mmCIF file of C-alpha atoms in Angstrom:
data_model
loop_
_atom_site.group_PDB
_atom_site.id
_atom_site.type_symbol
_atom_site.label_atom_id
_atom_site.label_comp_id
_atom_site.label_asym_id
_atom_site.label_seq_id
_atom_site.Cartn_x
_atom_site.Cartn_y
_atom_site.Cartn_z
ATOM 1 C CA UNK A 1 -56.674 -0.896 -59.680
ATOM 2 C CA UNK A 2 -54.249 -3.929 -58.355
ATOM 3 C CA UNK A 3 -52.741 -1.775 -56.209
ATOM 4 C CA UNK A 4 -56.056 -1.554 -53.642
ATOM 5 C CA UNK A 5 -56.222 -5.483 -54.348
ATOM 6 C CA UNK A 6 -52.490 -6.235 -52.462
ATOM 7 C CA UNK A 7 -54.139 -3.492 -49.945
ATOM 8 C CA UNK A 8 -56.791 -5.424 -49.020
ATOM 9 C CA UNK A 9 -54.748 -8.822 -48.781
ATOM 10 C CA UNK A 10 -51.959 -7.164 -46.759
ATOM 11 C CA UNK A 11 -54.445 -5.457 -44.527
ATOM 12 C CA UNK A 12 -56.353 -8.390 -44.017
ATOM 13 C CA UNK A 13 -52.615 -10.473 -43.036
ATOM 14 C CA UNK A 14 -51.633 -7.938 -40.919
ATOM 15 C CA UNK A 15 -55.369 -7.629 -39.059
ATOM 16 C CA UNK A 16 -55.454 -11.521 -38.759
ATOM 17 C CA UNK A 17 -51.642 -11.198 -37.320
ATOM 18 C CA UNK A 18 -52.810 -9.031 -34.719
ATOM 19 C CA UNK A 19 -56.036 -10.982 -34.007
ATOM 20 C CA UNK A 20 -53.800 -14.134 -33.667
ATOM 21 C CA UNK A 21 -50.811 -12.360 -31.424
ATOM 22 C CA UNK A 22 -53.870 -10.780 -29.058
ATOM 23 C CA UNK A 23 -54.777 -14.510 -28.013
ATOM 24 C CA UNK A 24 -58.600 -13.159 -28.842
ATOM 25 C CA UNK A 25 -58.379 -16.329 -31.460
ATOM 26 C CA UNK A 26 -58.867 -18.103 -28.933
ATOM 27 C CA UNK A 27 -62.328 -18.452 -27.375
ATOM 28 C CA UNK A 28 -60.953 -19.366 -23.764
ATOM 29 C CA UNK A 29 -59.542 -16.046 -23.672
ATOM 30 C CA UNK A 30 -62.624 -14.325 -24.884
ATOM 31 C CA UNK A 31 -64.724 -15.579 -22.359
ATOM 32 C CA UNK A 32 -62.471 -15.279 -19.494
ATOM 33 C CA UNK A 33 -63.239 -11.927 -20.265
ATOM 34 C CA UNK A 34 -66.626 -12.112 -20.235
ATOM 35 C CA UNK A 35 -66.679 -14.428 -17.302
ATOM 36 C CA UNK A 36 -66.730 -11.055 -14.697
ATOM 37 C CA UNK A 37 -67.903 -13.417 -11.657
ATOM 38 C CA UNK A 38 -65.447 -16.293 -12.245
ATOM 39 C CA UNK A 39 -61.557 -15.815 -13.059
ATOM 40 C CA UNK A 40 -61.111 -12.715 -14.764
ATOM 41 C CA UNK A 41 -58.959 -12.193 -17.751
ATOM 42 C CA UNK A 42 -59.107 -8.345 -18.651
ATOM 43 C CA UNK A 43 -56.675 -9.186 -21.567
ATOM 44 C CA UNK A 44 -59.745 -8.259 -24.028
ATOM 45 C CA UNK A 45 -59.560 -4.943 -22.695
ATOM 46 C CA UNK A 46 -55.979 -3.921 -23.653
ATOM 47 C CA UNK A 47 -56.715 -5.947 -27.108
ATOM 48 C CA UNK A 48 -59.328 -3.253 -27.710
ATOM 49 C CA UNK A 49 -58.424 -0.298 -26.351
ATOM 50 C CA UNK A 50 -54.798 -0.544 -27.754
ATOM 51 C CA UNK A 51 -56.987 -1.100 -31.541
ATOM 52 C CA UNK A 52 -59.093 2.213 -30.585
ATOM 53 C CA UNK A 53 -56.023 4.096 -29.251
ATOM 54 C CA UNK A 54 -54.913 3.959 -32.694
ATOM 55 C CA UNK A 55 -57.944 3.960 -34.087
ATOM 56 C CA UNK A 56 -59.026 7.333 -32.600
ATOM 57 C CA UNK A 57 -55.986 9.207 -33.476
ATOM 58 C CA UNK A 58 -55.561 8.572 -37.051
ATOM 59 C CA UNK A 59 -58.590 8.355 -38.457
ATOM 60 C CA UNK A 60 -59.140 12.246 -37.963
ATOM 61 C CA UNK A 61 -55.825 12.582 -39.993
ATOM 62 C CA UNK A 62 -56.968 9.920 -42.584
ATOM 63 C CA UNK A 63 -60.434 11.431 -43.625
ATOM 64 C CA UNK A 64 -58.828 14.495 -44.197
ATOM 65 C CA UNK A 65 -56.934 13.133 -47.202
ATOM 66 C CA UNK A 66 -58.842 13.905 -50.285
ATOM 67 C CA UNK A 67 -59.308 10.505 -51.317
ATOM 68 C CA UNK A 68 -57.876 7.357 -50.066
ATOM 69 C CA UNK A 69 -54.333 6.339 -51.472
ATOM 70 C CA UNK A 70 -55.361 3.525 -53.963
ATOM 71 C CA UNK A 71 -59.352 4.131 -54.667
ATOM 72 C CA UNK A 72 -61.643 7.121 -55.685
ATOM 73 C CA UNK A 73 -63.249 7.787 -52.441
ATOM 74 C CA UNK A 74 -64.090 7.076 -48.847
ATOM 75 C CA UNK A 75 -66.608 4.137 -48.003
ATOM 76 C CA UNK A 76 -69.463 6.145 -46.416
ATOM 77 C CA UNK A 77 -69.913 4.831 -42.636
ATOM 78 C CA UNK A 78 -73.177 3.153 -41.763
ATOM 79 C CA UNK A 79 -75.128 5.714 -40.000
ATOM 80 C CA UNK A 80 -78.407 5.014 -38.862
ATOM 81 C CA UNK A 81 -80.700 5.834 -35.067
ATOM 82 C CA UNK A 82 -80.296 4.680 -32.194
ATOM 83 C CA UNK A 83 -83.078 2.111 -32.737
ATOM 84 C CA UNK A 84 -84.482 -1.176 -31.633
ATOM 85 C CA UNK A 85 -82.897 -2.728 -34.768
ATOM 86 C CA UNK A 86 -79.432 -1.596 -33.450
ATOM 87 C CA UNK A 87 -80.137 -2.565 -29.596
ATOM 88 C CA UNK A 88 -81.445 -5.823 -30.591
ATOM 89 C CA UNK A 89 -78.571 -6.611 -33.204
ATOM 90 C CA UNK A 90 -75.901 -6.051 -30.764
ATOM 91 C CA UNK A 91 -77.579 -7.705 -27.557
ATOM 92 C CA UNK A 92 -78.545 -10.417 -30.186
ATOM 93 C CA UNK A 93 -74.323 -10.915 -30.910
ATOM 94 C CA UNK A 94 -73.580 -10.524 -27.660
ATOM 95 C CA UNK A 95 -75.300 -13.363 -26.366
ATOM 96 C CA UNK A 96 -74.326 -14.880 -29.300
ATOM 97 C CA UNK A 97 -70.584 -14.306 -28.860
ATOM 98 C CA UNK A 98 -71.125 -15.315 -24.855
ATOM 99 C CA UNK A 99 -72.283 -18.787 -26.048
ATOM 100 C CA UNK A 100 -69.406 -19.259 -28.093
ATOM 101 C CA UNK A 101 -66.160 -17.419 -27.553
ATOM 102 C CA UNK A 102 -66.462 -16.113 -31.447
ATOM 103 C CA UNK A 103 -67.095 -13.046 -33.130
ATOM 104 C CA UNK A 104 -66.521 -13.221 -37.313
ATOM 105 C CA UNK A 105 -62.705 -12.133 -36.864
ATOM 106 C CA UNK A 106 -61.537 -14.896 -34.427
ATOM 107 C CA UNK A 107 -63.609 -17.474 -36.557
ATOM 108 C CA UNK A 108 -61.970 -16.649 -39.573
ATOM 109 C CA UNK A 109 -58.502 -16.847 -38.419
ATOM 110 C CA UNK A 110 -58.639 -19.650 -36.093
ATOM 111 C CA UNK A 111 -59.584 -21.563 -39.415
ATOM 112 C CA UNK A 112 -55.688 -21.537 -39.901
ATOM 113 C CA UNK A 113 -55.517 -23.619 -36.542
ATOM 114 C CA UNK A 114 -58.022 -25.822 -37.509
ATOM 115 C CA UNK A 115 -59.931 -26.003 -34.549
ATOM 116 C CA UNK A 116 -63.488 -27.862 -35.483
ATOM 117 C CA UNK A 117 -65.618 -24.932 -32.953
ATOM 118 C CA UNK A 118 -64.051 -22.470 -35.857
ATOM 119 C CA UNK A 119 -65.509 -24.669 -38.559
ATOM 120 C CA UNK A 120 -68.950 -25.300 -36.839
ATOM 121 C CA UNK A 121 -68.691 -21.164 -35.717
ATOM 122 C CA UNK A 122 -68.119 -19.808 -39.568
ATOM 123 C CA UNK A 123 -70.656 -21.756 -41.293
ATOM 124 C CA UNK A 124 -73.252 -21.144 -38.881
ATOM 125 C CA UNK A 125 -72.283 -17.688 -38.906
ATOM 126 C CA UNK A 126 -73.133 -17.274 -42.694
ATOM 127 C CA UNK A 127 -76.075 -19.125 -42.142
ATOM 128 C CA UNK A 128 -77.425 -16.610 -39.123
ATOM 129 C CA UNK A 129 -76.562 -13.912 -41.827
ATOM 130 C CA UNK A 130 -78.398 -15.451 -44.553
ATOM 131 C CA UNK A 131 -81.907 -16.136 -42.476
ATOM 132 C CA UNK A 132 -81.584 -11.981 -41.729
ATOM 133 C CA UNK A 133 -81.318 -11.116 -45.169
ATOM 134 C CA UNK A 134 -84.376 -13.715 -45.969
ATOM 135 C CA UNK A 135 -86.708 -12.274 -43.192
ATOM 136 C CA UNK A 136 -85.563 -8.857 -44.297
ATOM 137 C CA UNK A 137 -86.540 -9.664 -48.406
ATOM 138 C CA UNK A 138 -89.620 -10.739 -47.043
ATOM 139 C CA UNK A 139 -90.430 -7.960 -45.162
ATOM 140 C CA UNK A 140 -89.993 -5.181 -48.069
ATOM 141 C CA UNK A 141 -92.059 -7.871 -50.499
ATOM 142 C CA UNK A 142 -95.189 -7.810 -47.890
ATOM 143 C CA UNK A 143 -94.153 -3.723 -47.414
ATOM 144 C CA UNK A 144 -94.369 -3.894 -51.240
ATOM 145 C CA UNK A 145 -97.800 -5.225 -51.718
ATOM 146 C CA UNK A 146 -100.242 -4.336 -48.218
ATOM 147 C CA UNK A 147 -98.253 -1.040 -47.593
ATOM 148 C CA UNK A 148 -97.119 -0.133 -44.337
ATOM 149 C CA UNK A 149 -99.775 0.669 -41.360
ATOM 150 C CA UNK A 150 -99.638 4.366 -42.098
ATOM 151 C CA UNK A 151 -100.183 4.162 -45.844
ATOM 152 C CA UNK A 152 -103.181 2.389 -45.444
ATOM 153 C CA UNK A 153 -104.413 4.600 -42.393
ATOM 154 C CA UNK A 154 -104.780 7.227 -45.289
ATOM 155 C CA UNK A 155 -106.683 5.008 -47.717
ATOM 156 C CA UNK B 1 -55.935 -20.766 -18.703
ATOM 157 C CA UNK B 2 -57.371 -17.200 -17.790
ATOM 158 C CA UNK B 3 -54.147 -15.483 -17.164
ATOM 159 C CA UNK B 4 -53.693 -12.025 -17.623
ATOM 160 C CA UNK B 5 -51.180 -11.707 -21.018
ATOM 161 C CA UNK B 6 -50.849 -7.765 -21.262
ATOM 162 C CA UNK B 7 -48.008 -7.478 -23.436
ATOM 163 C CA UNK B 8 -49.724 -10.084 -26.204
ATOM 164 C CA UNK B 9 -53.130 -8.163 -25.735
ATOM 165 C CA UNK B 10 -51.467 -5.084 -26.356
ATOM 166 C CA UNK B 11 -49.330 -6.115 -28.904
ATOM 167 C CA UNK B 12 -52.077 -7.661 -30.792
ATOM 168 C CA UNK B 13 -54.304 -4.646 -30.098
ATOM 169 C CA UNK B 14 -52.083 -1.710 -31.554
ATOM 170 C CA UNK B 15 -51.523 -3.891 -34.528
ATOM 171 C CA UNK B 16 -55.229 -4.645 -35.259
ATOM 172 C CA UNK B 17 -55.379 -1.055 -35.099
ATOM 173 C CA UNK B 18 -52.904 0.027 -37.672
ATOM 174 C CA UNK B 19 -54.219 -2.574 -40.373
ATOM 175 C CA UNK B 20 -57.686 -0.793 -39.597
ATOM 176 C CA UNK B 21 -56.316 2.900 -40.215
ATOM 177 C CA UNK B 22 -53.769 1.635 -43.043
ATOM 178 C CA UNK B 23 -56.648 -0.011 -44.926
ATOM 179 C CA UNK B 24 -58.747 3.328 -44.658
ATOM 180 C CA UNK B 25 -56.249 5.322 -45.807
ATOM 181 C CA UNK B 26 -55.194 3.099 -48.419
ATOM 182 C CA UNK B 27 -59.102 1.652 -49.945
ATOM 183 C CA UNK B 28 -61.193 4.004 -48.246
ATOM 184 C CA UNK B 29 -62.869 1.191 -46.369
ATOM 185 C CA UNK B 30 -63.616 0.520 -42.806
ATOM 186 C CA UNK B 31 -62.568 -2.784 -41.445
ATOM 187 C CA UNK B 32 -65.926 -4.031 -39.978
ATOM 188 C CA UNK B 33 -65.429 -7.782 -40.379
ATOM 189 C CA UNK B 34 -68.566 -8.720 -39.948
ATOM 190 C CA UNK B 35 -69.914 -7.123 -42.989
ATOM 191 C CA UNK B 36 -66.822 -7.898 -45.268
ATOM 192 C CA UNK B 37 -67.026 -11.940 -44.393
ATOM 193 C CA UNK B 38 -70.920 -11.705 -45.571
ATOM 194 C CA UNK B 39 -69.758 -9.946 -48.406
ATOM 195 C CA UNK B 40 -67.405 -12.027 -49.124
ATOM 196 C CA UNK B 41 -69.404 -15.449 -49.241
ATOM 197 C CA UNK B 42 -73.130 -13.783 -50.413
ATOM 198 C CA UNK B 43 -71.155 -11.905 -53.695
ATOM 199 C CA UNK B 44 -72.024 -8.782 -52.798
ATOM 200 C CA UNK B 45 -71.137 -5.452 -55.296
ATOM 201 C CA UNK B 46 -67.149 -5.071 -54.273
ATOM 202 C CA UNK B 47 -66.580 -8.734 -53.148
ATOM 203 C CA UNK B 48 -63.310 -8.970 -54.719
ATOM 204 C CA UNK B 49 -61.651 -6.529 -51.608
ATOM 205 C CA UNK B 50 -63.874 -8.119 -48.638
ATOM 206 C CA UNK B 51 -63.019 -11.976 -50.146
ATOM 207 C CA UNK B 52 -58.995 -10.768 -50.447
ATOM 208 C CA UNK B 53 -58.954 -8.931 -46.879
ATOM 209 C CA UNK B 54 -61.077 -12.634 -45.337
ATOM 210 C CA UNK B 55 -57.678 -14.523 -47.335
ATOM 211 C CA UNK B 56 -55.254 -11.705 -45.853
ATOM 212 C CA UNK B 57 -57.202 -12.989 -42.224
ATOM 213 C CA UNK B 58 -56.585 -16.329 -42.552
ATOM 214 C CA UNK B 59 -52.646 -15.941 -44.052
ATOM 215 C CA UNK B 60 -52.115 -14.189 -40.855
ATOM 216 C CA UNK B 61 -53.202 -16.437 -38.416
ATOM 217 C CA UNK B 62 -51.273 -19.546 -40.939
ATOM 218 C CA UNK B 63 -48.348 -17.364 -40.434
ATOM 219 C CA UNK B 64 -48.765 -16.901 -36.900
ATOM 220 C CA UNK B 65 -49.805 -20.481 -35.870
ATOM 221 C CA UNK B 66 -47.134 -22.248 -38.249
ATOM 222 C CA UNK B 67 -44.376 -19.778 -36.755
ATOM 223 C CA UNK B 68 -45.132 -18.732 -32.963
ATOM 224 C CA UNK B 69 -44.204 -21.432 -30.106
ATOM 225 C CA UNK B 70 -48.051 -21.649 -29.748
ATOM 226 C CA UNK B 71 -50.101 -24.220 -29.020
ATOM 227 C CA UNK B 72 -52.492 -23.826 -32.207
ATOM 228 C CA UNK B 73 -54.338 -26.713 -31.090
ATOM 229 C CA UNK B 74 -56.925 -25.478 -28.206
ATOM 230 C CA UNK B 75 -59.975 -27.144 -27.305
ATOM 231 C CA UNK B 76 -63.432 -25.558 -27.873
ATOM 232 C CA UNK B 77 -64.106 -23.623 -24.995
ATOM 233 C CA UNK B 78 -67.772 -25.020 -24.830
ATOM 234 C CA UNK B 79 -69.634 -27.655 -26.798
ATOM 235 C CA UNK B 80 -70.195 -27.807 -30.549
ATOM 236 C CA UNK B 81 -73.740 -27.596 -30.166
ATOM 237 C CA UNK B 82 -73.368 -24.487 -28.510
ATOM 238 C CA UNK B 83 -70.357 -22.899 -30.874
ATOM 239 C CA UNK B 84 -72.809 -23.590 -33.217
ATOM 240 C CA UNK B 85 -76.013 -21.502 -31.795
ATOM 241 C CA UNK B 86 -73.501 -18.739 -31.050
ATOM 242 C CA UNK B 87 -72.800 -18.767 -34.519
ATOM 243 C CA UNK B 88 -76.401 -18.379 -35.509
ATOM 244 C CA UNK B 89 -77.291 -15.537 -32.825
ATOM 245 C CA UNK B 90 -73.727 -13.408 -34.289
ATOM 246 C CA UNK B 91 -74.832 -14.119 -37.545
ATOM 247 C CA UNK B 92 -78.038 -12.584 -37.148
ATOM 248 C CA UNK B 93 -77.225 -10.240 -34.730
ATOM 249 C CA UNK B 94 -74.803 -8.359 -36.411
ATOM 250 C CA UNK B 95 -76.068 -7.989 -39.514
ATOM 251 C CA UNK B 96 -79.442 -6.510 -37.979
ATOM 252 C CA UNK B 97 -77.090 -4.682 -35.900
ATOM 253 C CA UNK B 98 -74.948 -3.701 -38.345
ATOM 254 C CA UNK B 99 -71.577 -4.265 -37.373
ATOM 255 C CA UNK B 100 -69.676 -6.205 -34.436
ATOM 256 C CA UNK B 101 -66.239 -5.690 -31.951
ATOM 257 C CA UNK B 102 -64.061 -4.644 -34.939
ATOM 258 C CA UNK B 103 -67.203 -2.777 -36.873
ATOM 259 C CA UNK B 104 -68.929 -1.114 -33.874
ATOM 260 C CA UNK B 105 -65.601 -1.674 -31.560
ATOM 261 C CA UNK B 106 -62.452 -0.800 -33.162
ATOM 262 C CA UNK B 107 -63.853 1.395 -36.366
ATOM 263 C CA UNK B 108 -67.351 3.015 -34.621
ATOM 264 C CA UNK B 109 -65.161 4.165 -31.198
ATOM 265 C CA UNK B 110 -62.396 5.194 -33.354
ATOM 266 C CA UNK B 111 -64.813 7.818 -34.838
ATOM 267 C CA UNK B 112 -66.176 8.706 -31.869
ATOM 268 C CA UNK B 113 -69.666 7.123 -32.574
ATOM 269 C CA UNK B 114 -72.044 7.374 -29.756
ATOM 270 C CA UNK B 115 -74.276 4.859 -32.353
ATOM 271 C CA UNK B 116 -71.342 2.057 -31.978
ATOM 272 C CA UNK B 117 -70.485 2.650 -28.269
ATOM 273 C CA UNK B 118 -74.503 2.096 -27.354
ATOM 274 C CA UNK B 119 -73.452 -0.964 -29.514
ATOM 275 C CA UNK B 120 -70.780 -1.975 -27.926
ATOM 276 C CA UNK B 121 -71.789 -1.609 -24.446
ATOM 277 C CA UNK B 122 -75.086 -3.591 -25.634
ATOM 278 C CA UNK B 123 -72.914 -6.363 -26.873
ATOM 279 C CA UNK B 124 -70.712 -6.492 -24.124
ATOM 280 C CA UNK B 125 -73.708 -6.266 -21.752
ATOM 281 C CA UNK B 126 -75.458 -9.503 -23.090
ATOM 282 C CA UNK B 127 -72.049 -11.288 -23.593
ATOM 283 C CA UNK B 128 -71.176 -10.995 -20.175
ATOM 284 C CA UNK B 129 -74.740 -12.238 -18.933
ATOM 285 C CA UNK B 130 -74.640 -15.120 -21.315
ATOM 286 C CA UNK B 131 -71.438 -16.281 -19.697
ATOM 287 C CA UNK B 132 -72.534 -15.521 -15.648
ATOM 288 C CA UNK B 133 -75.572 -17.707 -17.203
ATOM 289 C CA UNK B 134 -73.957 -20.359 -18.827
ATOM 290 C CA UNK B 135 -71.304 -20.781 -16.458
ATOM 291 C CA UNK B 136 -72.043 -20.058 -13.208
ATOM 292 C CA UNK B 137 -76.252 -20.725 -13.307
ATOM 293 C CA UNK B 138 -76.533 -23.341 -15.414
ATOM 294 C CA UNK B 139 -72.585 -25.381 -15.176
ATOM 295 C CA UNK B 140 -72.403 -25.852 -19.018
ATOM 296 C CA UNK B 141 -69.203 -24.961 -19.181
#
């Protein structure tokens, strides 16, 4: 039981290493990726395709392991459609990510370099998250109670 | 301050990558950190692994900053106001899009996921624009 505990710390260390060696900490760098018509920085690039390189090959040879090392069983990926929920998400974060320089890994470790754009970035992140999972509660209670346009095409 | 720095990028890259496939192999979970920082802060079921991996995150960049000959101190790259709607938009974004670059990025293309590469190129698409807008349409940055 501990034992996936120090996992998830030294994980975590190591990923937030990596994140901080990349440079992708720092929103300059971000964006100089995603500024395609000004000076381009394709560092980004090599930051994630070297993570997917490694990504891609060992996973196959990971989920073939019974269970994981130090728990019961694999996390179950999200699956879901191709769907407007999933187009608008990510075009949603993108823009999102273009205003900023951030995405949630960044902003968490560039806490440790206490930039005040981190600060402003994480808490505004949470409270993005929080408004989905409001309008989301309030969409299964009116679900709940009027039923969806289908149900009441039957009544 | 938009260099190329390939051997950093790369360096950085392959390491993000092992902590991904060493903390599947070793929890069973997939490093989207999106999902584990929400987790984390709302106190969802298992927030004792997503609230010590968002510790781990920040213990690696104290041990990087405090160590490396790096300037930790950077300017914002645009105004807080602005940090601040980005944060909003990513917020929301990825959790009705389920996942961001390391969830849909490093995780969803290391399965092979055409789900997380529509995802990807989405987010990449509208980050991109953003930028050509902000930048070089409207000078805000």
């Amino acid at each position: 039981m501990m034992r996936k505990y120090v996992a998830a710390l030294a994980c975590g260390t190591l990923f937030g290493l990596g994140l901080a060696i990349s440079q992708m900490a720092l929103p300059s760098k971000v964006l100089g990726f995603l500024d395609v018509a000004g000076n381009w920085d394709p560092s980004l690039l090599l930051v994630l395709g070297g993570a997917v390189a490694v990504t891609a090959l060992a996973f196959r040879f990971v989920l073939r392991l019974p269970k994981p090392i130090f728990d019961t069983s694999f996390e179950e990926p999200s699956r879901g459609r191709i769907d407007a929920r999933l187009l608008g998400g990510a075009s949603l974060f993108g823009i999102g990510w273009g205003l900023g320089g951030y995405c949630p890994g960044p902003g968490i470790v560039s806490l440790a370099r206490f930039a005040p754009d981190a600060y402003v970035f994480v808490i505004t992140f949470l409270v993005g998250s929080f408004a989905f999972r409001i309008a989301q509660r309030r969409r299964s209670f009116v679900r709940a109670r009027v039923g969806t346009s289908s149900e009441n095409a039957l009544a | 301050m938009n260099h190329f720095t390939p051997l950093s990028a790369l360096a950085g890259g392959l390491l993000i990558g092992i902590a991904t496939v060493l903390y599947l192999a070793l929890t069973g979970r997939y490093a989207g950190l999106s999902g584990i920082l929400r987790s984390a802060a709302f106190g969802d079921p298992d927030r004792t692994m997503d609230a010590l991996f968002t510790g781990g995150l920040v213990l690696g960049g104290v041990l990087w900053f405090t160590l490396a000959p790096h300037p930790a101190f950077a300017p914002a790259a645009t105004d807080l106001w602005i940090v601040a709607l980005g944060g909003l938009l990513v917020g929301f974004g990825t959790a009705l899009g389920n996942g961001c670059t390391s969830g849909h990025g490093v995780c969803g293309l290391g399965r092979l996921s055409v789900r997380s590469l529509v995802a990807v190129l989405s987010f990449m698409g509208t980050g991109i624009a953003t930028v050509f807008v902000t930048r070089h349409l409207l000078g805000l940055a």
